[in-house]
Amino acid sequence: MSHSPAVLITGASSGIGATYAERFAQRGHDLVLVARDKVRLEALAARLRQEHDITVNVLQADLTQPVDLATVEARLRDDARIGVLINNAGANHTGNFVEQTPESIEQLVALNITSLTRLAHAIIPRLVQAGEGAIVNIGSVVGLAPELGFTLYGATKAFVQFLSQGLSLELSSKGVYVQAVLPAATRTEIWERSGIDINTLPEVMEVGDLVDAALVGFDRREGVTIPPLHDAASWDAFQAARQGVLGGLRQAQVAERYRNL
Ligand code: NAP
């Protein structure tokens, strides 16, 4: 693998993904841009080729469609130039869980969980063999907060965080870096797409600031990067509390409070 590996970015036609494309182009990386909107991808690719003298390929894919997903998986498996996967494509749904249709549940899980997981699974064997490479999974602070009311979306993002932390434990000793990025509200089209007026939100981060901060975490090889979290020690305390819960488990014995007295 080259020391400036190509980067495959899903959801590269807008928002966070398009900004990652811009930033990796500035760093001189070749790119593979994935999303459904081929016109937007081609326009971004043409501009980045011209401005940065890099190779940019466009791969049109609806990641909820098995045939398209398999095409992107094959690209990740077979194209030895690709050393970084930015697993960014995702969507949000408004409304309570009971208001979702079976179809909308299926779609959200297919995009936010199944495609992200399968794309990571497709590239990992090659990265492990090379002993280098990186996977960036875009989660959300909503995955930490059932209180926020985006129950299904938050559950998909909690999955992304868990998967990333688990993969990091499995792969770091093999030279493969895995990062979970947890944005809070960021100015992109996701809000309009899911029927929420961004102007009703009290605070919004600009997308360039979000991606630049995520890349600071990337360069430091941080496992979980939360750009809007100002008190880093609170994350460490959260992880320590989780370890404390694990330390309090006694597998063979029911806890006192559940015993019939
Ligand atoms: P966005 O501007 O709406 O971008 C979403 C991207 O995903 C687009 O490029 C879209 O492209 C692509 N996409 C959507 N459905 C797809 C499908 N079925 N197949 C392939 N690509 C698909 O929103 P964003 O904020 O940048 O979202 C990027 C990630 O950040 C998501 O995972 C989101 O959950 C996460 N996030 C965002 C925020 C926020 O406040 N913005 C906060 C936390 C986490 P096409 O329409 O061309 O397919």
PDB file of C-alpha atoms and ligand atoms in Angstrom:
ATOM      1  CA  MET A   1       0.000   0.000   0.000  1.00  0.00           C
ATOM      2  CA  SER A   2       1.223   3.492  -0.814  1.00  0.00           C
ATOM      3  CA  HIS A   3       2.191   5.855   1.988  1.00  0.00           C
ATOM      4  CA  SER A   4      -0.463   8.195   0.617  1.00  0.00           C
ATOM      5  CA  PRO A   5      -3.234   5.636   0.204  1.00  0.00           C
ATOM      6  CA  ALA A   6      -6.411   6.276  -1.731  1.00  0.00           C
ATOM      7  CA  VAL A   7      -9.443   7.078   0.412  1.00  0.00           C
ATOM      8  CA  LEU A   8     -12.938   5.678  -0.241  1.00  0.00           C
ATOM      9  CA  ILE A   9     -15.635   7.945   1.194  1.00  0.00           C
ATOM     10  CA  THR A  10     -19.300   6.952   1.369  1.00  0.00           C
ATOM     11  CA  GLY A  11     -21.899   9.697   1.343  1.00  0.00           C
ATOM     12  CA  ALA A  12     -19.418  11.956  -0.450  1.00  0.00           C
ATOM     13  CA  SER A  13     -21.980  13.937  -2.437  1.00  0.00           C
ATOM     14  CA  SER A  14     -22.741  16.411   0.383  1.00  0.00           C
ATOM     15  CA  GLY A  15     -22.101  17.478   3.960  1.00  0.00           C
ATOM     16  CA  ILE A  16     -19.524  15.691   6.078  1.00  0.00           C
ATOM     17  CA  GLY A  17     -18.528  13.225   3.337  1.00  0.00           C
ATOM     18  CA  ALA A  18     -17.960  15.943   0.723  1.00  0.00           C
ATOM     19  CA  THR A  19     -15.892  17.872   3.268  1.00  0.00           C
ATOM     20  CA  TYR A  20     -13.739  14.810   4.017  1.00  0.00           C
ATOM     21  CA  ALA A  21     -13.207  14.523   0.239  1.00  0.00           C
ATOM     22  CA  GLU A  22     -12.063  18.122   0.102  1.00  0.00           C
ATOM     23  CA  ARG A  23      -9.673  17.707   3.038  1.00  0.00           C
ATOM     24  CA  PHE A  24      -8.110  14.428   1.846  1.00  0.00           C
ATOM     25  CA  ALA A  25      -7.717  15.958  -1.623  1.00  0.00           C
ATOM     26  CA  GLN A  26      -5.853  18.875  -0.010  1.00  0.00           C
ATOM     27  CA  ARG A  27      -3.582  16.282   1.623  1.00  0.00           C
ATOM     28  CA  GLY A  28      -2.832  14.779  -1.804  1.00  0.00           C
ATOM     29  CA  HIS A  29      -4.767  11.517  -1.505  1.00  0.00           C
ATOM     30  CA  ASP A  30      -6.514   9.924  -4.484  1.00  0.00           C
ATOM     31  CA  LEU A  31     -10.221   9.388  -3.840  1.00  0.00           C
ATOM     32  CA  VAL A  32     -13.130   7.061  -4.548  1.00  0.00           C
ATOM     33  CA  LEU A  33     -16.401   8.912  -3.975  1.00  0.00           C
ATOM     34  CA  VAL A  34     -19.556   6.895  -3.260  1.00  0.00           C
ATOM     35  CA  ALA A  35     -23.199   8.056  -3.093  1.00  0.00           C
ATOM     36  CA  ARG A  36     -26.410   7.870  -5.125  1.00  0.00           C
ATOM     37  CA  ASP A  37     -26.279  11.302  -6.782  1.00  0.00           C
ATOM     38  CA  LYS A  38     -23.860  10.792  -9.657  1.00  0.00           C
ATOM     39  CA  VAL A  39     -24.177  14.348 -10.979  1.00  0.00           C
ATOM     40  CA  ARG A  40     -23.054  15.855  -7.675  1.00  0.00           C
ATOM     41  CA  LEU A  41     -20.257  13.296  -7.279  1.00  0.00           C
ATOM     42  CA  GLU A  42     -18.963  13.984 -10.809  1.00  0.00           C
ATOM     43  CA  ALA A  43     -19.035  17.749 -10.222  1.00  0.00           C
ATOM     44  CA  LEU A  44     -17.076  17.378  -6.957  1.00  0.00           C
ATOM     45  CA  ALA A  45     -14.650  14.924  -8.574  1.00  0.00           C
ATOM     46  CA  ALA A  46     -13.974  17.249 -11.528  1.00  0.00           C
ATOM     47  CA  ARG A  47     -13.244  20.177  -9.236  1.00  0.00           C
ATOM     48  CA  LEU A  48     -10.963  18.178  -6.920  1.00  0.00           C
ATOM     49  CA  ARG A  49      -9.015  16.696  -9.879  1.00  0.00           C
ATOM     50  CA  GLN A  50      -8.462  20.160 -11.273  1.00  0.00           C
ATOM     51  CA  GLU A  51      -7.575  21.878  -7.998  1.00  0.00           C
ATOM     52  CA  HIS A  52      -5.378  19.162  -6.477  1.00  0.00           C
ATOM     53  CA  ASP A  53      -3.994  17.114  -9.375  1.00  0.00           C
ATOM     54  CA  ILE A  54      -5.231  13.819  -7.909  1.00  0.00           C
ATOM     55  CA  THR A  55      -7.120  10.812  -9.284  1.00  0.00           C
ATOM     56  CA  VAL A  56     -10.781  10.789  -8.273  1.00  0.00           C
ATOM     57  CA  ASN A  57     -13.113   7.917  -9.185  1.00  0.00           C
ATOM     58  CA  VAL A  58     -16.864   8.067  -8.792  1.00  0.00           C
ATOM     59  CA  LEU A  59     -18.830   4.994  -7.738  1.00  0.00           C
ATOM     60  CA  GLN A  60     -22.567   5.530  -7.869  1.00  0.00           C
ATOM     61  CA  ALA A  61     -24.277   3.278  -5.330  1.00  0.00           C
ATOM     62  CA  ASP A  62     -27.404   3.115  -3.245  1.00  0.00           C
ATOM     63  CA  LEU A  63     -25.960   1.382  -0.196  1.00  0.00           C
ATOM     64  CA  THR A  64     -29.378   0.040   0.818  1.00  0.00           C
ATOM     65  CA  GLN A  65     -29.469  -1.997  -2.411  1.00  0.00           C
ATOM     66  CA  PRO A  66     -27.698  -5.385  -2.187  1.00  0.00           C
ATOM     67  CA  VAL A  67     -26.247  -5.265  -5.715  1.00  0.00           C
ATOM     68  CA  ASP A  68     -24.789  -1.779  -5.245  1.00  0.00           C
ATOM     69  CA  LEU A  69     -23.472  -2.647  -1.780  1.00  0.00           C
ATOM     70  CA  ALA A  70     -21.768  -5.737  -3.205  1.00  0.00           C
ATOM     71  CA  THR A  71     -20.084  -3.562  -5.867  1.00  0.00           C
ATOM     72  CA  VAL A  72     -18.591  -1.254  -3.234  1.00  0.00           C
ATOM     73  CA  GLU A  73     -17.549  -4.237  -1.111  1.00  0.00           C
ATOM     74  CA  ALA A  74     -15.755  -5.739  -4.116  1.00  0.00           C
ATOM     75  CA  ARG A  75     -13.959  -2.452  -4.748  1.00  0.00           C
ATOM     76  CA  LEU A  76     -12.753  -2.352  -1.125  1.00  0.00           C
ATOM     77  CA  ARG A  77     -11.666  -6.002  -1.272  1.00  0.00           C
ATOM     78  CA  ASP A  78      -9.849  -5.787  -4.591  1.00  0.00           C
ATOM     79  CA  ASP A  79      -8.414  -2.284  -5.005  1.00  0.00           C
ATOM     80  CA  ALA A  80      -5.079  -2.378  -3.199  1.00  0.00           C
ATOM     81  CA  ARG A  81      -4.635   1.391  -3.574  1.00  0.00           C
ATOM     82  CA  ILE A  82      -7.445   2.041  -1.068  1.00  0.00           C
ATOM     83  CA  GLY A  83      -6.030   2.224   2.455  1.00  0.00           C
ATOM     84  CA  VAL A  84      -8.596   4.418   4.190  1.00  0.00           C
ATOM     85  CA  LEU A  85     -12.368   3.900   4.404  1.00  0.00           C
ATOM     86  CA  ILE A  86     -14.538   6.788   5.560  1.00  0.00           C
ATOM     87  CA  ASN A  87     -17.804   5.078   6.502  1.00  0.00           C
ATOM     88  CA  ASN A  88     -19.935   8.209   6.497  1.00  0.00           C
ATOM     89  CA  ALA A  89     -23.160   7.673   4.517  1.00  0.00           C
ATOM     90  CA  GLY A  90     -26.115   7.824   6.844  1.00  0.00           C
ATOM     91  CA  ALA A  91     -29.598   9.175   7.327  1.00  0.00           C
ATOM     92  CA  ASN A  92     -31.862  10.294  10.144  1.00  0.00           C
ATOM     93  CA  HIS A  93     -35.600   9.799  10.632  1.00  0.00           C
ATOM     94  CA  THR A  94     -37.926  12.048  12.524  1.00  0.00           C
ATOM     95  CA  GLY A  95     -40.856  10.845  14.584  1.00  0.00           C
ATOM     96  CA  ASN A  96     -41.280   8.376  17.377  1.00  0.00           C
ATOM     97  CA  PHE A  97     -40.337   4.759  16.920  1.00  0.00           C
ATOM     98  CA  VAL A  98     -43.969   3.632  16.723  1.00  0.00           C
ATOM     99  CA  GLU A  99     -44.571   6.103  13.889  1.00  0.00           C
ATOM    100  CA  GLN A 100     -41.939   4.432  11.674  1.00  0.00           C
ATOM    101  CA  THR A 101     -43.068   2.027   8.996  1.00  0.00           C
ATOM    102  CA  PRO A 102     -41.471  -1.404   8.626  1.00  0.00           C
ATOM    103  CA  GLU A 103     -39.998  -0.125   5.338  1.00  0.00           C
ATOM    104  CA  SER A 104     -38.452   3.000   6.898  1.00  0.00           C
ATOM    105  CA  ILE A 105     -36.958   0.919   9.727  1.00  0.00           C
ATOM    106  CA  GLU A 106     -35.499  -1.484   7.184  1.00  0.00           C
ATOM    107  CA  GLN A 107     -34.011   1.392   5.152  1.00  0.00           C
ATOM    108  CA  LEU A 108     -32.375   3.116   8.121  1.00  0.00           C
ATOM    109  CA  VAL A 109     -30.877  -0.097   9.485  1.00  0.00           C
ATOM    110  CA  ALA A 110     -29.689  -1.085   5.991  1.00  0.00           C
ATOM    111  CA  LEU A 111     -27.867   2.220   5.509  1.00  0.00           C
ATOM    112  CA  ASN A 112     -26.635   3.160   8.989  1.00  0.00           C
ATOM    113  CA  ILE A 113     -25.791  -0.348  10.232  1.00  0.00           C
ATOM    114  CA  THR A 114     -25.656  -3.033   7.533  1.00  0.00           C
ATOM    115  CA  SER A 115     -23.780  -1.132   4.838  1.00  0.00           C
ATOM    116  CA  LEU A 116     -21.297   0.414   7.284  1.00  0.00           C
ATOM    117  CA  THR A 117     -20.580  -2.973   8.859  1.00  0.00           C
ATOM    118  CA  ARG A 118     -20.244  -4.837   5.583  1.00  0.00           C
ATOM    119  CA  LEU A 119     -17.943  -2.218   4.072  1.00  0.00           C
ATOM    120  CA  ALA A 120     -15.667  -2.391   7.120  1.00  0.00           C
ATOM    121  CA  HIS A 121     -15.740  -6.186   6.889  1.00  0.00           C
ATOM    122  CA  ALA A 122     -14.828  -6.056   3.197  1.00  0.00           C
ATOM    123  CA  ILE A 123     -11.671  -3.962   3.619  1.00  0.00           C
ATOM    124  CA  ILE A 124     -10.326  -5.349   6.914  1.00  0.00           C
ATOM    125  CA  PRO A 125      -8.624  -8.536   5.636  1.00  0.00           C
ATOM    126  CA  ARG A 126      -6.608  -6.534   3.100  1.00  0.00           C
ATOM    127  CA  LEU A 127      -5.627  -3.888   5.668  1.00  0.00           C
ATOM    128  CA  VAL A 128      -4.614  -6.573   8.169  1.00  0.00           C
ATOM    129  CA  GLN A 129      -2.511  -8.275   5.518  1.00  0.00           C
ATOM    130  CA  ALA A 130      -0.847  -4.954   4.687  1.00  0.00           C
ATOM    131  CA  GLY A 131      -0.378  -4.224   8.402  1.00  0.00           C
ATOM    132  CA  GLU A 132      -1.670  -0.666   7.912  1.00  0.00           C
ATOM    133  CA  GLY A 133      -4.722   1.369   7.023  1.00  0.00           C
ATOM    134  CA  ALA A 134      -7.644   3.108   8.676  1.00  0.00           C
ATOM    135  CA  ILE A 135     -11.418   2.941   9.028  1.00  0.00           C
ATOM    136  CA  VAL A 136     -13.372   5.992  10.157  1.00  0.00           C
ATOM    137  CA  ASN A 137     -16.969   5.370  11.207  1.00  0.00           C
ATOM    138  CA  ILE A 138     -19.274   8.357  11.592  1.00  0.00           C
ATOM    139  CA  GLY A 139     -21.495   7.858  14.639  1.00  0.00           C
ATOM    140  CA  SER A 140     -23.315  10.579  16.562  1.00  0.00           C
ATOM    141  CA  VAL A 141     -23.603  11.922  20.096  1.00  0.00           C
ATOM    142  CA  VAL A 142     -27.265  10.889  19.718  1.00  0.00           C
ATOM    143  CA  GLY A 143     -25.982   7.326  20.206  1.00  0.00           C
ATOM    144  CA  LEU A 144     -25.084   8.316  23.771  1.00  0.00           C
ATOM    145  CA  ALA A 145     -28.429   9.900  24.537  1.00  0.00           C
ATOM    146  CA  PRO A 146     -31.761   8.053  24.372  1.00  0.00           C
ATOM    147  CA  GLU A 147     -33.161  11.179  26.058  1.00  0.00           C
ATOM    148  CA  LEU A 148     -32.899  13.109  22.784  1.00  0.00           C
ATOM    149  CA  GLY A 149     -35.817  11.209  21.291  1.00  0.00           C
ATOM    150  CA  PHE A 150     -34.278   9.923  18.047  1.00  0.00           C
ATOM    151  CA  THR A 151     -34.690   6.360  19.265  1.00  0.00           C
ATOM    152  CA  LEU A 152     -34.021   4.341  16.125  1.00  0.00           C
ATOM    153  CA  TYR A 153     -31.397   6.707  14.704  1.00  0.00           C
ATOM    154  CA  GLY A 154     -29.630   6.859  18.067  1.00  0.00           C
ATOM    155  CA  ALA A 155     -29.681   3.073  18.332  1.00  0.00           C
ATOM    156  CA  THR A 156     -27.998   2.769  14.928  1.00  0.00           C
ATOM    157  CA  LYS A 157     -25.336   5.244  16.044  1.00  0.00           C
ATOM    158  CA  ALA A 158     -24.794   3.437  19.369  1.00  0.00           C
ATOM    159  CA  PHE A 159     -24.110   0.368  17.211  1.00  0.00           C
ATOM    160  CA  VAL A 160     -21.528   2.332  15.199  1.00  0.00           C
ATOM    161  CA  GLN A 161     -19.741   3.405  18.358  1.00  0.00           C
ATOM    162  CA  PHE A 162     -19.682  -0.096  19.850  1.00  0.00           C
ATOM    163  CA  LEU A 163     -18.537  -1.649  16.580  1.00  0.00           C
ATOM    164  CA  SER A 164     -15.747   0.908  16.255  1.00  0.00           C
ATOM    165  CA  GLN A 165     -14.496   0.413  19.802  1.00  0.00           C
ATOM    166  CA  GLY A 166     -14.594  -3.369  19.392  1.00  0.00           C
ATOM    167  CA  LEU A 167     -12.825  -3.250  16.025  1.00  0.00           C
ATOM    168  CA  SER A 168     -10.198  -0.946  17.467  1.00  0.00           C
ATOM    169  CA  LEU A 169      -9.457  -3.513  20.184  1.00  0.00           C
ATOM    170  CA  GLU A 170      -9.288  -6.292  17.572  1.00  0.00           C
ATOM    171  CA  LEU A 171      -7.242  -4.470  14.962  1.00  0.00           C
ATOM    172  CA  SER A 172      -4.899  -1.933  16.560  1.00  0.00           C
ATOM    173  CA  SER A 173      -2.258  -4.584  17.280  1.00  0.00           C
ATOM    174  CA  LYS A 174      -2.401  -5.506  13.575  1.00  0.00           C
ATOM    175  CA  GLY A 175      -1.569  -1.984  12.457  1.00  0.00           C
ATOM    176  CA  VAL A 176      -5.119  -1.008  11.493  1.00  0.00           C
ATOM    177  CA  TYR A 177      -6.518   2.178  13.022  1.00  0.00           C
ATOM    178  CA  VAL A 178     -10.265   2.487  13.706  1.00  0.00           C
ATOM    179  CA  GLN A 179     -11.826   5.799  14.681  1.00  0.00           C
ATOM    180  CA  ALA A 180     -15.398   6.584  15.702  1.00  0.00           C
ATOM    181  CA  VAL A 181     -16.351  10.219  15.109  1.00  0.00           C
ATOM    182  CA  LEU A 182     -19.342  11.474  17.094  1.00  0.00           C
ATOM    183  CA  PRO A 183     -20.654  14.787  15.771  1.00  0.00           C
ATOM    184  CA  ALA A 184     -23.473  16.719  17.419  1.00  0.00           C
ATOM    185  CA  ALA A 185     -25.722  18.976  15.322  1.00  0.00           C
ATOM    186  CA  THR A 186     -23.720  19.995  12.258  1.00  0.00           C
ATOM    187  CA  ARG A 187     -24.842  22.206   9.360  1.00  0.00           C
ATOM    188  CA  THR A 188     -25.549  19.724   6.541  1.00  0.00           C
ATOM    189  CA  GLU A 189     -28.483  18.597   4.436  1.00  0.00           C
ATOM    190  CA  ILE A 190     -29.324  15.738   6.815  1.00  0.00           C
ATOM    191  CA  TRP A 191     -31.679  18.016   8.744  1.00  0.00           C
ATOM    192  CA  GLU A 192     -33.660  19.138   5.710  1.00  0.00           C
ATOM    193  CA  ARG A 193     -33.692  15.573   4.341  1.00  0.00           C
ATOM    194  CA  SER A 194     -35.297  14.366   7.575  1.00  0.00           C
ATOM    195  CA  GLY A 195     -37.822  17.209   7.734  1.00  0.00           C
ATOM    196  CA  ILE A 196     -36.213  19.265  10.522  1.00  0.00           C
ATOM    197  CA  ASP A 197     -35.651  23.021  10.133  1.00  0.00           C
ATOM    198  CA  ILE A 198     -32.003  23.542  11.155  1.00  0.00           C
ATOM    199  CA  ASN A 199     -32.877  27.087  12.234  1.00  0.00           C
ATOM    200  CA  THR A 200     -34.906  25.657  15.122  1.00  0.00           C
ATOM    201  CA  LEU A 201     -31.751  24.129  16.661  1.00  0.00           C
ATOM    202  CA  PRO A 202     -30.138  26.160  19.434  1.00  0.00           C
ATOM    203  CA  GLU A 203     -26.538  25.483  18.360  1.00  0.00           C
ATOM    204  CA  VAL A 204     -25.040  24.082  15.163  1.00  0.00           C
ATOM    205  CA  MET A 205     -21.400  23.343  14.268  1.00  0.00           C
ATOM    206  CA  GLU A 206     -20.118  24.291  10.810  1.00  0.00           C
ATOM    207  CA  VAL A 207     -19.228  21.213   8.777  1.00  0.00           C
ATOM    208  CA  GLY A 208     -15.670  22.368   8.013  1.00  0.00           C
ATOM    209  CA  ASP A 209     -14.956  22.818  11.722  1.00  0.00           C
ATOM    210  CA  LEU A 210     -16.366  19.337  12.451  1.00  0.00           C
ATOM    211  CA  VAL A 211     -14.244  17.568   9.844  1.00  0.00           C
ATOM    212  CA  ASP A 212     -11.077  19.516  10.683  1.00  0.00           C
ATOM    213  CA  ALA A 213     -11.474  18.533  14.343  1.00  0.00           C
ATOM    214  CA  ALA A 214     -12.186  14.907  13.384  1.00  0.00           C
ATOM    215  CA  LEU A 215      -8.954  14.930  11.366  1.00  0.00           C
ATOM    216  CA  VAL A 216      -6.999  16.226  14.386  1.00  0.00           C
ATOM    217  CA  GLY A 217      -8.285  13.135  16.216  1.00  0.00           C
ATOM    218  CA  PHE A 218      -7.436  10.983  13.171  1.00  0.00           C
ATOM    219  CA  ASP A 219      -3.856  12.262  13.051  1.00  0.00           C
ATOM    220  CA  ARG A 220      -3.505  11.559  16.794  1.00  0.00           C
ATOM    221  CA  ARG A 221      -4.919   8.055  16.264  1.00  0.00           C
ATOM    222  CA  GLU A 222      -7.681   8.720  18.788  1.00  0.00           C
ATOM    223  CA  GLY A 223     -10.225   5.900  19.159  1.00  0.00           C
ATOM    224  CA  VAL A 224     -13.308   8.032  19.748  1.00  0.00           C
ATOM    225  CA  THR A 225     -13.363  11.660  18.606  1.00  0.00           C
ATOM    226  CA  ILE A 226     -16.150  13.948  19.827  1.00  0.00           C
ATOM    227  CA  PRO A 227     -15.504  17.431  18.401  1.00  0.00           C
ATOM    228  CA  PRO A 228     -18.251  19.197  20.411  1.00  0.00           C
ATOM    229  CA  LEU A 229     -17.161  17.675  23.763  1.00  0.00           C
ATOM    230  CA  HIS A 230     -15.116  20.330  25.570  1.00  0.00           C
ATOM    231  CA  ASP A 231     -14.409  18.386  28.770  1.00  0.00           C
ATOM    232  CA  ALA A 232     -12.328  15.436  27.524  1.00  0.00           C
ATOM    233  CA  ALA A 233     -12.015  14.112  31.087  1.00  0.00           C
ATOM    234  CA  SER A 234     -15.775  13.465  31.175  1.00  0.00           C
ATOM    235  CA  TRP A 235     -15.404  10.887  28.386  1.00  0.00           C
ATOM    236  CA  ASP A 236     -12.600   9.179  30.306  1.00  0.00           C
ATOM    237  CA  ALA A 237     -14.804   9.161  33.429  1.00  0.00           C
ATOM    238  CA  PHE A 238     -17.675   7.680  31.372  1.00  0.00           C
ATOM    239  CA  GLN A 239     -15.415   4.858  30.168  1.00  0.00           C
ATOM    240  CA  ALA A 240     -14.130   4.310  33.697  1.00  0.00           C
ATOM    241  CA  ALA A 241     -17.727   4.093  34.982  1.00  0.00           C
ATOM    242  CA  ARG A 242     -18.492   1.506  32.303  1.00  0.00           C
ATOM    243  CA  GLN A 243     -15.471  -0.520  33.403  1.00  0.00           C
ATOM    244  CA  GLY A 244     -16.749  -0.179  36.965  1.00  0.00           C
ATOM    245  CA  VAL A 245     -20.083  -1.722  35.970  1.00  0.00           C
ATOM    246  CA  LEU A 246     -18.252  -4.602  34.296  1.00  0.00           C
ATOM    247  CA  GLY A 247     -16.102  -5.043  37.399  1.00  0.00           C
ATOM    248  CA  GLY A 248     -19.262  -5.344  39.500  1.00  0.00           C
ATOM    249  CA  LEU A 249     -20.673  -8.326  37.566  1.00  0.00           C
ATOM    250  CA  ARG A 250     -20.661 -11.718  39.315  1.00  0.00           C
ATOM    251  CA  GLN A 251     -21.754 -14.150  36.656  1.00  0.00           C
ATOM    252  CA  ALA A 252     -22.736 -17.078  38.855  1.00  0.00           C
ATOM    253  CA  GLN A 253     -24.802 -15.175  41.409  1.00  0.00           C
ATOM    254  CA  VAL A 254     -28.051 -13.259  41.152  1.00  0.00           C
ATOM    255  CA  ALA A 255     -27.706  -9.814  42.715  1.00  0.00           C
ATOM    256  CA  GLU A 256     -29.148  -9.469  46.191  1.00  0.00           C
ATOM    257  CA  ARG A 257     -31.978  -7.143  45.071  1.00  0.00           C
ATOM    258  CA  TYR A 258     -33.432  -9.810  42.739  1.00  0.00           C
ATOM    259  CA  ARG A 259     -33.558 -12.623  45.295  1.00  0.00           C
ATOM    260  CA  ASN A 260     -36.985 -13.680  46.548  1.00  0.00           C
ATOM    261  CA  LEU A 261     -36.939 -12.884  50.233  1.00  0.00           C
TER     262      LEU A 261
HETATM  263  P1  NAP B   1     -25.939  14.693   4.383  1.00  0.00           P
HETATM  264  O1  NAP B   1     -25.380  15.980   3.867  1.00  0.00           O
HETATM  265  O2  NAP B   1     -27.383  14.411   4.204  1.00  0.00           O
HETATM  266  O3  NAP B   1     -25.060  13.530   3.758  1.00  0.00           O
HETATM  267  C1  NAP B   1     -25.471  12.193   3.720  1.00  0.00           C
HETATM  268  C2  NAP B   1     -24.693  11.508   2.627  1.00  0.00           C
HETATM  269  O4  NAP B   1     -25.093  10.125   2.586  1.00  0.00           O
HETATM  270  C3  NAP B   1     -24.985  12.101   1.261  1.00  0.00           C
HETATM  271  O5  NAP B   1     -23.795  12.147   0.512  1.00  0.00           O
HETATM  272  C4  NAP B   1     -25.953  11.102   0.638  1.00  0.00           C
HETATM  273  O6  NAP B   1     -25.774  11.111  -0.762  1.00  0.00           O
HETATM  274  C5  NAP B   1     -25.467   9.795   1.266  1.00  0.00           C
HETATM  275  N1  NAP B   1     -26.520   8.790   1.275  1.00  0.00           N
HETATM  276  C6  NAP B   1     -27.755   8.881   1.813  1.00  0.00           C
HETATM  277  N2  NAP B   1     -28.460   7.758   1.565  1.00  0.00           N
HETATM  278  C7  NAP B   1     -27.638   6.953   0.843  1.00  0.00           C
HETATM  279  C8  NAP B   1     -27.786   5.669   0.267  1.00  0.00           C
HETATM  280  N3  NAP B   1     -28.935   4.983   0.378  1.00  0.00           N
HETATM  281  N4  NAP B   1     -26.750   5.137  -0.405  1.00  0.00           N
HETATM  282  C9  NAP B   1     -25.584   5.828  -0.542  1.00  0.00           C
HETATM  283  N5  NAP B   1     -25.381   7.036  -0.017  1.00  0.00           N
HETATM  284  C10 NAP B   1     -26.409   7.601   0.653  1.00  0.00           C
HETATM  285  O7  NAP B   1     -25.678  14.561   5.936  1.00  0.00           O
HETATM  286  P2  NAP B   1     -24.355  14.552   6.828  1.00  0.00           P
HETATM  287  O8  NAP B   1     -24.693  15.295   8.055  1.00  0.00           O
HETATM  288  O9  NAP B   1     -23.154  14.944   6.049  1.00  0.00           O
HETATM  289  O10 NAP B   1     -24.287  13.000   7.220  1.00  0.00           O
HETATM  290  C11 NAP B   1     -23.106  12.250   7.181  1.00  0.00           C
HETATM  291  C12 NAP B   1     -23.044  11.369   8.421  1.00  0.00           C
HETATM  292  O11 NAP B   1     -22.920  12.181   9.581  1.00  0.00           O
HETATM  293  C13 NAP B   1     -24.278  10.481   8.642  1.00  0.00           C
HETATM  294  O12 NAP B   1     -23.859   9.179   8.994  1.00  0.00           O
HETATM  295  C14 NAP B   1     -24.975  11.154   9.810  1.00  0.00           C
HETATM  296  O13 NAP B   1     -25.749  10.250  10.563  1.00  0.00           O
HETATM  297  C15 NAP B   1     -23.782  11.681  10.582  1.00  0.00           C
HETATM  298  N6  NAP B   1     -24.115  12.765  11.527  1.00  0.00           N
HETATM  299  C16 NAP B   1     -24.542  13.967  11.092  1.00  0.00           C
HETATM  300  C17 NAP B   1     -24.866  14.957  12.017  1.00  0.00           C
HETATM  301  C18 NAP B   1     -25.364  16.307  11.594  1.00  0.00           C
HETATM  302  O14 NAP B   1     -25.890  17.053  12.448  1.00  0.00           O
HETATM  303  N7  NAP B   1     -25.213  16.686  10.338  1.00  0.00           N
HETATM  304  C19 NAP B   1     -24.730  14.708  13.404  1.00  0.00           C
HETATM  305  C20 NAP B   1     -24.283  13.463  13.810  1.00  0.00           C
HETATM  306  C21 NAP B   1     -23.955  12.507  12.879  1.00  0.00           C
HETATM  307  P3  NAP B   1     -26.869  10.757  -1.893  1.00  0.00           P
HETATM  308  O15 NAP B   1     -28.148  11.409  -1.485  1.00  0.00           O
HETATM  309  O16 NAP B   1     -26.247  11.330  -3.131  1.00  0.00           O
HETATM  310  O17 NAP B   1     -26.925   9.267  -1.912  1.00  0.00           O
END
